[in-house]
Short mmCIF file of C-alpha atoms and ligand atoms in Angstrom, two decimals:
data_model
loop_
_atom_site.label_atom_id
_atom_site.label_comp_id
_atom_site.label_asym_id
_atom_site.label_seq_id
_atom_site.Cartn_x
_atom_site.Cartn_y
_atom_site.Cartn_z
CA MET W 129 20.53 -31.89 15.63
CA LYS W 130 17.21 -33.22 14.31
CA ASP W 131 15.84 -33.62 17.86
CA GLN W 132 16.83 -30.07 18.75
CA VAL W 133 15.14 -28.73 15.62
CA ASP W 134 11.93 -30.64 16.37
CA PHE W 135 11.94 -29.36 19.93
CA ALA W 136 12.58 -25.79 18.79
CA GLU W 137 9.71 -25.99 16.30
CA HIS W 138 7.54 -26.91 19.24
CA LEU W 139 8.40 -24.00 21.46
CA LEU W 140 9.39 -21.01 19.29
CA LEU W 141 6.60 -18.93 17.81
CA LYS W 142 6.65 -19.70 14.13
CA THR W 143 7.41 -16.26 12.72
CA TYR W 144 10.28 -17.62 10.61
CA ASN W 145 10.67 -20.55 8.27
CA ARG W 146 13.97 -21.60 9.73
CA TYR W 147 16.63 -23.74 8.09
CA GLN W 148 17.16 -27.06 9.83
CA VAL W 149 20.54 -26.23 11.35
CA VAL W 150 21.57 -25.53 14.94
CA PHE W 151 24.70 -23.42 15.01
CA ASP W 152 27.07 -23.77 17.92
CA HIS W 153 30.02 -21.45 17.40
CA GLY W 154 31.95 -19.44 14.87
CA ASP W 155 35.53 -18.53 14.09
CA GLY W 156 36.64 -16.01 11.50
CA ILE W 157 34.16 -16.44 8.65
CA LYS W 158 33.39 -20.06 9.48
CA LEU W 159 30.40 -21.35 11.40
CA TYR W 160 30.07 -24.73 13.12
CA ASP W 161 26.85 -26.62 13.84
CA THR W 162 26.28 -28.77 16.90
CA GLU W 163 27.52 -31.83 15.00
CA GLY W 164 30.82 -30.13 14.20
CA ASN W 165 30.18 -29.45 10.49
CA GLU W 166 31.96 -26.37 9.13
CA TYR W 167 30.17 -23.75 7.03
CA LEU W 168 31.40 -20.79 4.98
CA ASP W 169 29.37 -17.77 6.08
CA PHE W 170 28.23 -15.34 3.39
CA PHE W 171 25.21 -14.26 5.42
CA ALA W 172 26.87 -12.73 8.49
CA GLY W 173 23.74 -12.89 10.64
CA ILE W 174 22.03 -10.60 8.08
CA ALA W 175 24.93 -8.17 7.63
CA VAL W 176 25.58 -8.01 11.37
CA GLN W 177 28.87 -9.91 11.74
CA GLY W 178 30.98 -7.43 9.84
CA LEU W 179 34.05 -8.69 11.68
CA GLY W 180 32.97 -12.31 11.56
CA TYR W 181 33.33 -14.41 14.68
CA ASN W 182 35.89 -14.38 17.48
CA TYR W 183 37.68 -11.38 15.97
CA LYS W 184 40.95 -10.59 17.71
CA GLY W 185 40.39 -8.34 20.73
CA LEU W 186 36.61 -8.08 20.38
CA ASN W 187 35.65 -10.90 22.72
CA LYS W 188 38.13 -9.49 25.22
CA ALA W 189 36.47 -6.06 25.09
CA LEU W 190 33.12 -7.67 25.93
CA LYS W 191 34.57 -9.78 28.72
CA GLU W 192 36.43 -6.87 30.29
CA GLN W 193 33.32 -4.71 30.33
CA ALA W 194 31.30 -7.65 31.68
CA ASP W 195 33.48 -7.59 34.77
CA LYS W 196 33.02 -3.84 35.26
CA LEU W 197 29.46 -2.70 34.58
CA TRP W 198 26.72 -4.10 32.35
CA HIS W 199 24.04 -1.53 32.76
CA ILE W 200 23.36 1.81 34.34
CA SER W 201 20.34 3.86 33.36
CA ASN W 202 20.40 6.87 31.07
CA TYR W 203 19.87 9.04 34.14
CA PHE W 204 23.64 8.71 34.51
CA TYR W 205 26.61 8.75 32.17
CA ASN W 206 28.94 5.84 31.53
CA GLU W 207 32.33 5.87 29.88
CA PRO W 208 31.69 3.41 26.99
CA VAL W 209 28.67 5.40 25.73
CA ILE W 210 30.71 8.60 25.66
CA VAL W 211 33.59 6.96 23.83
CA ALA W 212 31.39 5.05 21.35
CA GLY W 213 29.28 8.13 20.69
CA GLN W 214 32.30 10.28 20.04
CA LYS W 215 33.76 7.75 17.58
CA LEU W 216 30.47 7.37 15.74
CA LEU W 217 30.07 11.12 15.33
CA GLU W 218 33.64 11.42 14.13
CA ILE W 219 33.26 8.90 11.29
CA SER W 220 29.82 10.17 10.24
CA ASP W 221 30.32 13.92 10.63
CA MET W 222 26.92 14.01 12.36
CA GLU W 223 26.31 16.11 15.51
CA LYS W 224 24.28 14.14 18.05
CA VAL W 225 23.55 10.50 18.72
CA PHE W 226 20.90 8.48 20.57
CA PHE W 227 21.69 4.80 21.16
CA THR W 228 18.98 2.16 20.79
CA ASN W 229 18.81 -1.64 21.09
CA SER W 230 17.99 -2.38 17.46
CA GLY W 231 17.59 -0.94 14.00
CA THR W 232 13.82 -0.80 14.33
CA GLU W 233 14.10 1.37 17.42
CA ALA W 234 16.50 3.68 15.62
CA ILE W 235 13.82 4.11 12.95
CA GLU W 236 11.22 4.84 15.63
CA GLY W 237 13.41 7.61 17.00
CA ALA W 238 14.06 9.04 13.54
CA VAL W 239 10.33 9.06 12.74
CA LYS W 240 9.58 10.77 16.06
CA ILE W 241 12.05 13.54 15.21
CA ALA W 242 10.31 13.96 11.85
CA LYS W 243 6.87 14.08 13.44
CA LYS W 244 7.88 16.56 16.13
CA TYR W 245 9.72 18.76 13.65
CA GLY W 246 6.54 18.76 11.55
CA THR W 247 4.38 19.61 14.54
CA LYS W 248 6.63 22.55 15.44
CA THR W 249 6.74 23.90 11.90
CA GLY W 250 3.05 24.26 11.09
CA GLY W 251 1.22 21.05 11.95
CA ARG W 252 2.87 18.91 9.28
CA TYR W 253 2.72 15.14 9.73
CA GLU W 254 2.99 13.41 6.36
CA ILE W 255 6.07 11.29 5.64
CA ILE W 256 7.10 10.05 2.22
CA ALA W 257 8.65 6.58 2.23
CA MET W 258 9.61 4.25 -0.64
CA GLU W 259 8.00 1.25 -2.27
CA GLY W 260 10.10 -1.85 -1.68
CA SER W 261 11.69 -0.39 1.45
CA PHE W 262 12.34 -2.17 4.72
CA HIS W 263 12.68 -0.31 8.00
CA GLY W 264 11.54 -2.85 10.61
CA ARG W 265 8.50 -4.61 12.07
CA SER W 266 7.33 -2.46 14.98
CA LEU W 267 4.15 -0.52 14.19
CA GLY W 268 6.05 2.71 13.58
CA ALA W 269 8.77 1.15 11.44
CA LEU W 270 6.21 -1.00 9.63
CA SER W 271 4.25 2.14 8.81
CA VAL W 272 7.14 3.40 6.67
CA THR W 273 7.99 -0.05 5.25
CA GLY W 274 6.82 -0.33 1.64
CA ASN W 275 6.04 -4.02 1.49
CA GLU W 276 2.35 -4.94 1.50
CA HIS W 277 3.14 -8.51 2.46
CA TYR W 278 4.39 -7.34 5.87
CA ARG W 279 1.67 -4.71 6.34
CA GLU W 280 -1.62 -6.21 5.18
CA ASP W 281 -2.83 -7.72 8.45
CA PHE W 282 -1.88 -4.79 10.64
CA TYR W 283 -3.92 -1.83 9.44
CA PRO W 284 -4.58 0.86 10.41
CA LEU W 285 -0.95 1.89 10.71
CA ILE W 286 0.38 5.43 11.34
CA PRO W 287 -1.65 7.82 9.17
CA GLY W 288 -0.08 10.20 6.67
CA ILE W 289 2.58 7.86 5.21
CA LYS W 290 2.79 7.87 1.41
CA PHE W 291 4.90 5.65 -0.81
CA ALA W 292 6.89 6.88 -3.78
CA LYS W 293 8.82 4.87 -6.36
CA TYR W 294 12.47 4.41 -5.41
CA ASN W 295 14.85 6.16 -7.83
CA ASP W 296 11.94 8.10 -9.38
CA LEU W 297 12.23 11.71 -8.25
CA GLU W 298 9.00 12.81 -9.97
CA SER W 299 7.00 10.23 -8.03
CA VAL W 300 8.40 11.73 -4.80
CA LYS W 301 7.69 15.31 -5.85
CA ASN W 302 4.12 14.35 -6.73
CA LEU W 303 3.49 13.28 -3.14
CA VAL W 304 4.77 16.43 -1.42
CA THR W 305 2.04 18.59 0.13
CA ASP W 306 2.10 21.44 2.65
CA LYS W 307 1.64 18.72 5.30
CA THR W 308 4.81 16.79 4.41
CA CYS W 309 7.48 16.84 7.13
CA ALA W 310 9.98 14.17 6.07
CA ILE W 311 11.31 11.73 3.50
CA ILE W 312 12.74 8.40 4.59
CA LEU W 313 14.73 5.97 2.46
CA GLU W 314 17.54 3.44 2.50
CA THR W 315 20.62 4.72 0.68
CA ILE W 316 20.83 1.22 -0.77
CA GLN W 317 17.63 -0.83 -0.48
CA GLY W 318 18.57 -4.13 1.16
CA GLU W 319 15.62 -6.45 1.85
CA GLY W 320 13.84 -5.02 -1.19
CA GLY W 321 16.36 -6.61 -3.57
CA ILE W 322 19.68 -4.65 -3.36
CA HIS W 323 18.90 -1.42 -5.17
CA PRO W 324 21.40 1.44 -4.75
CA ALA W 325 19.97 4.95 -5.00
CA THR W 326 21.08 6.73 -8.16
CA LYS W 327 23.13 9.89 -7.71
CA GLU W 328 20.48 12.03 -9.45
CA PHE W 329 17.75 10.62 -7.21
CA LEU W 330 19.58 11.28 -3.97
CA GLU W 331 20.68 14.74 -5.10
CA GLY W 332 17.10 15.54 -6.11
CA ILE W 333 15.78 14.32 -2.76
CA LYS W 334 18.34 16.43 -0.90
CA LYS W 335 17.38 19.53 -2.87
CA LEU W 336 13.69 18.87 -2.26
CA THR W 337 14.12 18.41 1.50
CA ASP W 338 16.11 21.65 1.70
CA GLU W 339 13.59 23.62 -0.36
CA LYS W 340 10.53 22.35 1.51
CA ASP W 341 12.20 22.27 4.93
CA LEU W 342 11.71 18.51 5.32
CA ILE W 343 13.70 16.10 7.47
CA LEU W 344 15.77 13.75 5.32
CA ILE W 345 16.15 10.37 7.02
CA LEU W 346 18.65 7.94 5.52
CA ASP W 347 18.40 4.38 6.80
CA GLU W 348 21.95 3.00 6.86
CA ILE W 349 21.14 0.04 9.08
CA GLN W 350 22.13 -2.51 6.45
CA CYS W 351 24.23 -0.53 3.97
CA GLY W 352 26.17 1.43 6.61
CA MET W 353 29.16 0.48 8.77
CA GLY W 354 31.51 -0.09 5.88
CA ARG W 355 29.42 -2.50 3.85
CA SER W 356 29.10 -0.25 0.80
CA GLY W 357 32.82 0.53 0.67
CA ASN W 358 32.44 3.73 2.69
CA PHE W 359 31.66 4.02 6.39
CA PHE W 360 28.20 5.17 5.34
CA ALA W 361 26.79 4.74 1.86
CA TRP W 362 25.69 8.39 1.60
CA GLN W 363 29.29 9.52 1.92
CA GLU W 364 29.99 8.31 -1.61
CA TYR W 365 27.15 10.52 -2.90
CA GLY W 366 28.15 13.52 -0.80
CA ILE W 367 24.55 13.78 0.45
CA LYS W 368 24.37 14.27 4.18
CA PRO W 369 21.05 13.42 5.86
CA ASP W 370 19.38 15.30 8.73
CA VAL W 371 18.89 11.99 10.50
CA MET W 372 20.71 8.72 9.91
CA THR W 373 19.94 5.32 11.39
CA VAL W 374 22.54 2.61 12.02
CA ALA W 375 22.53 -0.81 13.68
CA LYS W 376 23.47 -4.29 12.41
CA ALA W 377 27.29 -4.27 12.03
CA LEU W 378 27.74 -1.54 14.65
CA GLY W 379 27.73 -4.11 17.47
CA ASN W 380 28.90 -7.15 15.50
CA GLY W 381 26.15 -9.11 17.25
CA VAL W 382 25.44 -7.32 20.50
CA PRO W 383 22.05 -5.57 20.31
CA ILE W 384 22.79 -1.95 19.52
CA GLY W 385 21.53 0.65 17.08
CA ALA W 386 21.55 4.43 16.93
CA PHE W 387 20.01 7.42 15.29
CA LEU W 388 22.25 10.38 14.60
CA THR W 389 21.25 13.92 13.83
CA ALA W 390 22.71 16.99 12.16
CA GLY W 391 21.63 20.61 11.82
CA LYS W 392 17.93 21.32 12.26
CA ALA W 393 17.23 17.77 13.48
CA SER W 394 19.64 18.06 16.39
CA ASP W 395 17.57 20.11 18.82
CA VAL W 396 14.10 18.67 18.16
CA LEU W 397 13.87 16.11 20.94
CA LYS W 398 13.83 17.48 24.50
CA PRO W 399 13.98 15.75 27.90
CA GLY W 400 10.97 13.46 28.17
CA ASP W 401 10.37 13.19 24.41
CA HIS W 402 12.18 9.90 23.99
CA GLY W 403 14.01 7.31 26.05
CA SER W 404 15.24 3.77 26.45
CA THR W 405 16.10 1.72 29.51
CA TYR W 406 18.90 -0.27 27.90
CA GLY W 407 19.88 2.06 25.06
CA GLY W 408 23.55 3.02 25.24
CA ASN W 409 24.33 0.64 28.06
CA PRO W 410 28.03 0.16 28.84
CA LEU W 411 28.17 -3.51 27.82
CA VAL W 412 27.06 -2.99 24.22
CA CYS W 413 28.79 0.37 23.87
CA ALA W 414 32.13 -1.12 24.93
CA VAL W 415 31.77 -3.61 22.08
CA ALA W 416 30.66 -1.00 19.52
CA SER W 417 33.56 1.19 20.56
CA LYS W 418 36.01 -1.65 19.96
CA VAL W 419 34.32 -2.46 16.63
CA LEU W 420 34.90 1.13 15.52
CA ASP W 421 38.57 0.95 16.59
CA ILE W 422 39.07 -2.27 14.66
CA PHE W 423 37.51 -0.78 11.52
CA LYS W 424 40.21 1.89 11.55
CA GLU W 425 43.20 -0.06 12.81
CA ASP W 426 42.67 -3.04 10.53
CA SER W 427 41.59 -1.09 7.40
CA ILE W 428 38.29 -2.96 7.15
CA ILE W 429 36.81 -0.56 4.61
CA GLU W 430 39.84 -0.87 2.37
CA ASN W 431 39.26 -4.62 2.38
CA VAL W 432 35.59 -4.14 1.48
CA ARG W 433 36.61 -2.08 -1.55
CA VAL W 434 39.20 -4.57 -2.79
CA VAL W 435 37.31 -7.80 -2.10
CA GLY W 436 33.93 -6.25 -3.00
CA LYS W 437 35.28 -5.37 -6.42
CA TYR W 438 36.64 -8.90 -6.82
CA LEU W 439 33.34 -10.50 -5.78
CA ARG W 440 31.50 -8.21 -8.17
CA GLU W 441 33.76 -9.30 -11.05
CA LYS W 442 33.22 -12.95 -10.19
CA LEU W 443 29.45 -12.51 -10.01
CA ASP W 444 29.42 -10.64 -13.32
CA GLU W 445 31.34 -13.58 -14.81
CA LEU W 446 28.81 -15.98 -13.32
CA ALA W 447 25.97 -13.93 -14.79
CA ARG W 448 27.52 -14.24 -18.25
CA SER W 449 27.56 -18.03 -18.04
CA TYR W 450 24.08 -18.57 -16.59
CA GLN W 451 21.02 -17.70 -18.65
CA SER W 452 18.86 -17.67 -15.53
CA ILE W 453 20.72 -14.66 -14.07
CA ASN W 454 19.16 -11.31 -15.01
CA GLU W 455 21.37 -8.82 -13.25
CA VAL W 456 24.07 -8.21 -10.63
CA ARG W 457 23.56 -5.12 -8.44
CA GLY W 458 24.94 -3.39 -5.37
CA LYS W 459 28.03 -1.79 -3.89
CA GLY W 460 30.98 -3.06 -1.85
CA LEU W 461 30.04 -6.24 -0.03
CA LEU W 462 26.30 -5.67 -0.39
CA LEU W 463 25.62 -7.42 -3.67
CA GLY W 464 22.57 -9.05 -5.19
CA VAL W 465 22.24 -11.49 -8.06
CA GLU W 466 18.78 -11.45 -9.59
CA PHE W 467 17.56 -14.71 -11.12
CA ASP W 468 14.55 -15.18 -13.37
CA LYS W 469 13.02 -17.47 -10.74
CA PRO W 470 12.88 -17.88 -6.93
CA VAL W 471 16.24 -18.62 -5.29
CA ALA W 472 14.93 -20.60 -2.29
CA ASP W 473 16.17 -23.91 -3.73
CA ILE W 474 19.63 -22.51 -4.40
CA ILE W 475 19.93 -21.26 -0.83
CA LYS W 476 18.77 -24.54 0.63
CA SER W 477 21.10 -26.64 -1.49
CA ALA W 478 24.02 -24.30 -0.80
CA LEU W 479 23.44 -24.72 2.92
CA THR W 480 22.89 -28.46 3.09
CA ASP W 481 25.00 -29.77 0.19
CA GLU W 482 27.84 -27.23 0.08
CA ARG W 483 27.76 -25.75 3.58
CA LEU W 484 27.70 -22.26 2.15
CA VAL W 485 25.41 -19.92 4.08
CA LEU W 486 23.54 -17.50 1.82
CA ILE W 487 20.37 -15.41 2.04
CA ASN W 488 17.82 -13.99 -0.38
CA ALA W 489 16.57 -10.41 -0.76
CA GLY W 490 13.05 -10.80 -2.08
CA SER W 491 12.16 -14.05 -3.79
CA ASN W 492 14.43 -13.89 -6.87
CA VAL W 493 17.56 -12.19 -5.56
CA LEU W 494 20.49 -14.04 -4.06
CA ARG W 495 22.10 -11.68 -1.54
CA PHE W 496 25.83 -11.59 -0.77
CA ILE W 497 26.51 -9.96 2.59
CA PRO W 498 29.56 -11.79 3.93
CA PRO W 499 31.67 -10.62 6.86
CA LEU W 500 33.65 -7.58 5.73
CA ILE W 501 36.90 -9.38 6.52
CA ILE W 502 36.69 -12.00 3.76
CA SER W 503 39.61 -12.47 1.38
CA LYS W 504 39.69 -13.09 -2.37
CA SER W 505 40.30 -16.77 -1.78
CA ASP W 506 37.14 -16.93 0.35
CA VAL W 507 35.30 -15.47 -2.63
CA ASP W 508 36.80 -18.16 -4.87
CA ASP W 509 35.77 -20.81 -2.36
CA ALA W 510 32.18 -19.49 -2.19
CA LEU W 511 31.84 -19.21 -5.97
CA CYS W 512 33.15 -22.72 -6.40
CA ARG W 513 30.48 -24.04 -4.01
CA LEU W 514 27.78 -21.93 -5.61
CA LYS W 515 28.63 -23.14 -9.12
CA ARG W 516 28.25 -26.74 -8.00
CA VAL W 517 24.78 -25.86 -6.66
CA LEU W 518 23.79 -24.11 -9.88
CA GLU W 519 24.96 -27.08 -11.95
CA LYS W 520 22.71 -29.31 -9.92
CA ILE W 521 19.58 -27.14 -9.96
C1 PLP K 234 17.52 -4.90 9.45
C2 PLP K 234 17.00 -3.58 9.03
C3 PLP K 234 16.15 -2.81 9.87
C4 PLP K 234 15.65 -3.34 11.19
O1 PLP K 234 16.67 -3.54 12.12
P1 PLP K 234 16.46 -4.53 13.37
O2 PLP K 234 17.77 -4.46 14.09
O3 PLP K 234 16.12 -5.87 12.83
O4 PLP K 234 15.37 -3.97 14.19
C5 PLP K 234 15.79 -1.55 9.45
N1 PLP K 234 16.21 -1.06 8.28
C6 PLP K 234 17.01 -1.75 7.45
C7 PLP K 234 17.48 -1.14 6.17
C8 PLP K 234 17.42 -3.04 7.79
O5 PLP K 234 18.19 -3.75 6.95
#
C-alpha cells in the first residue's frame, strides 16, 4: 500500500492532504483496503454512500442499465431520467427538475435561475449568501461560498454577492437592497461545522423572500436525501424553497446532482439558457431511481430517526465525560462534536489505530455522517473505538 501511496503522490495534483490508505472495496458499512484490513465507515464518502456499499439490488440496477444504454444526449428523452425525475418531484413536492453531474453544478444552475429572475424583474443581480457556507469550488459556487480560505486566491469572483451571518435574520435584512434577487443557504450548514438553521431564522428568510420577491435557494446537497431525518431538511421546518439543490446521497456514488424548482422559479430558464452533456444520463438516473425506491421500501428515513437519536444520546454522553468537548450539534445522522482544539489527530488515530473512518467539519468539529443504514450496535462499535482514541490523545 505504501508504494501505491508514494506513486499516487507523484501523479495526482496535490489539492488534498490525503490519508495514507488505498481502499479496494466495500460491503455494507465496512470498507477494505488493498491489504485486506477492515474499516468501520462513519464518513460515507462525505455523506454520499447513504446506502453504504453493495446494497441489495443497487449494483444490479447499475449493471442492468449498463447493458442497455449509458448515455444519450438531452436532445432526446430516456426512461430512467423520466422515472428518477418523477420520484424526486414526488418526495420533494417541487415542480421541475434539472439533473446535473455534481452538487457544484446544481448550485451553478440555481444561481443562474436567481440571476435571470433578477434580470427579468428590474435588473437585480445581488445575492445574499451566508458566512461559513459551502456550496462548491467552481467559480460560481465559490462566489457564494462564505469561506475566505477557499476564496482568497481567486478574486475577482462574481460581483454582487454579500455575506450575512447564519441564523441572524437582522444581518440578512441589513444586506437587502433594491438590487437583491436571491438568498442562498444550506438548511443545515455542513462543511462550516454542522449548524442547523433555527426555525425563526428560516421562517424570517422565507417571509423576506416572499415580501421582496426574491428567489430562496436551499442547498440540500449534504443535509438532504434523508440525512436529517426527513427526505429534505426543510420539510421539518415547513419552509419550501423556490429552488433546491441535491446531490451526494442521491446517486450513492454515481455522479449525479439536481436542482429543483417550484412556483416562480419554474419557468425562468428557457431553451438555450442552460444545459449539460451528461446531466440526467440513463446510467446515473437508473441508479438514482433505484436509490429512491430503496429509501421507501426499506424505511431508510425511519432508521435515520431511530439510530440518529441513539447516536446523539451517545455523543451527548461522551460530551459529559470529556472536558475537551464543547458542544454536540446537528440533526438525524448529520452530527458534529465540537472540541476545544483541532480534531486532525483524533481522525488520524481513529483511522490508523482503530480503523474507524471519520471526517472533520472545520478544524475543531468531528463530523458523523455514516451510511444511513447503520444500526445501534454499529454506533456502539464506533463509540467504543472513538473512546479508545480519546483516551490515548
Ligand atoms: C458537497 C457539497 C457541495 C458540492 O457538491 P459536489 O458534488 O462536491 O460538487 C455543495 N453544497 C454542499 C452543502 C455540499 O455539502
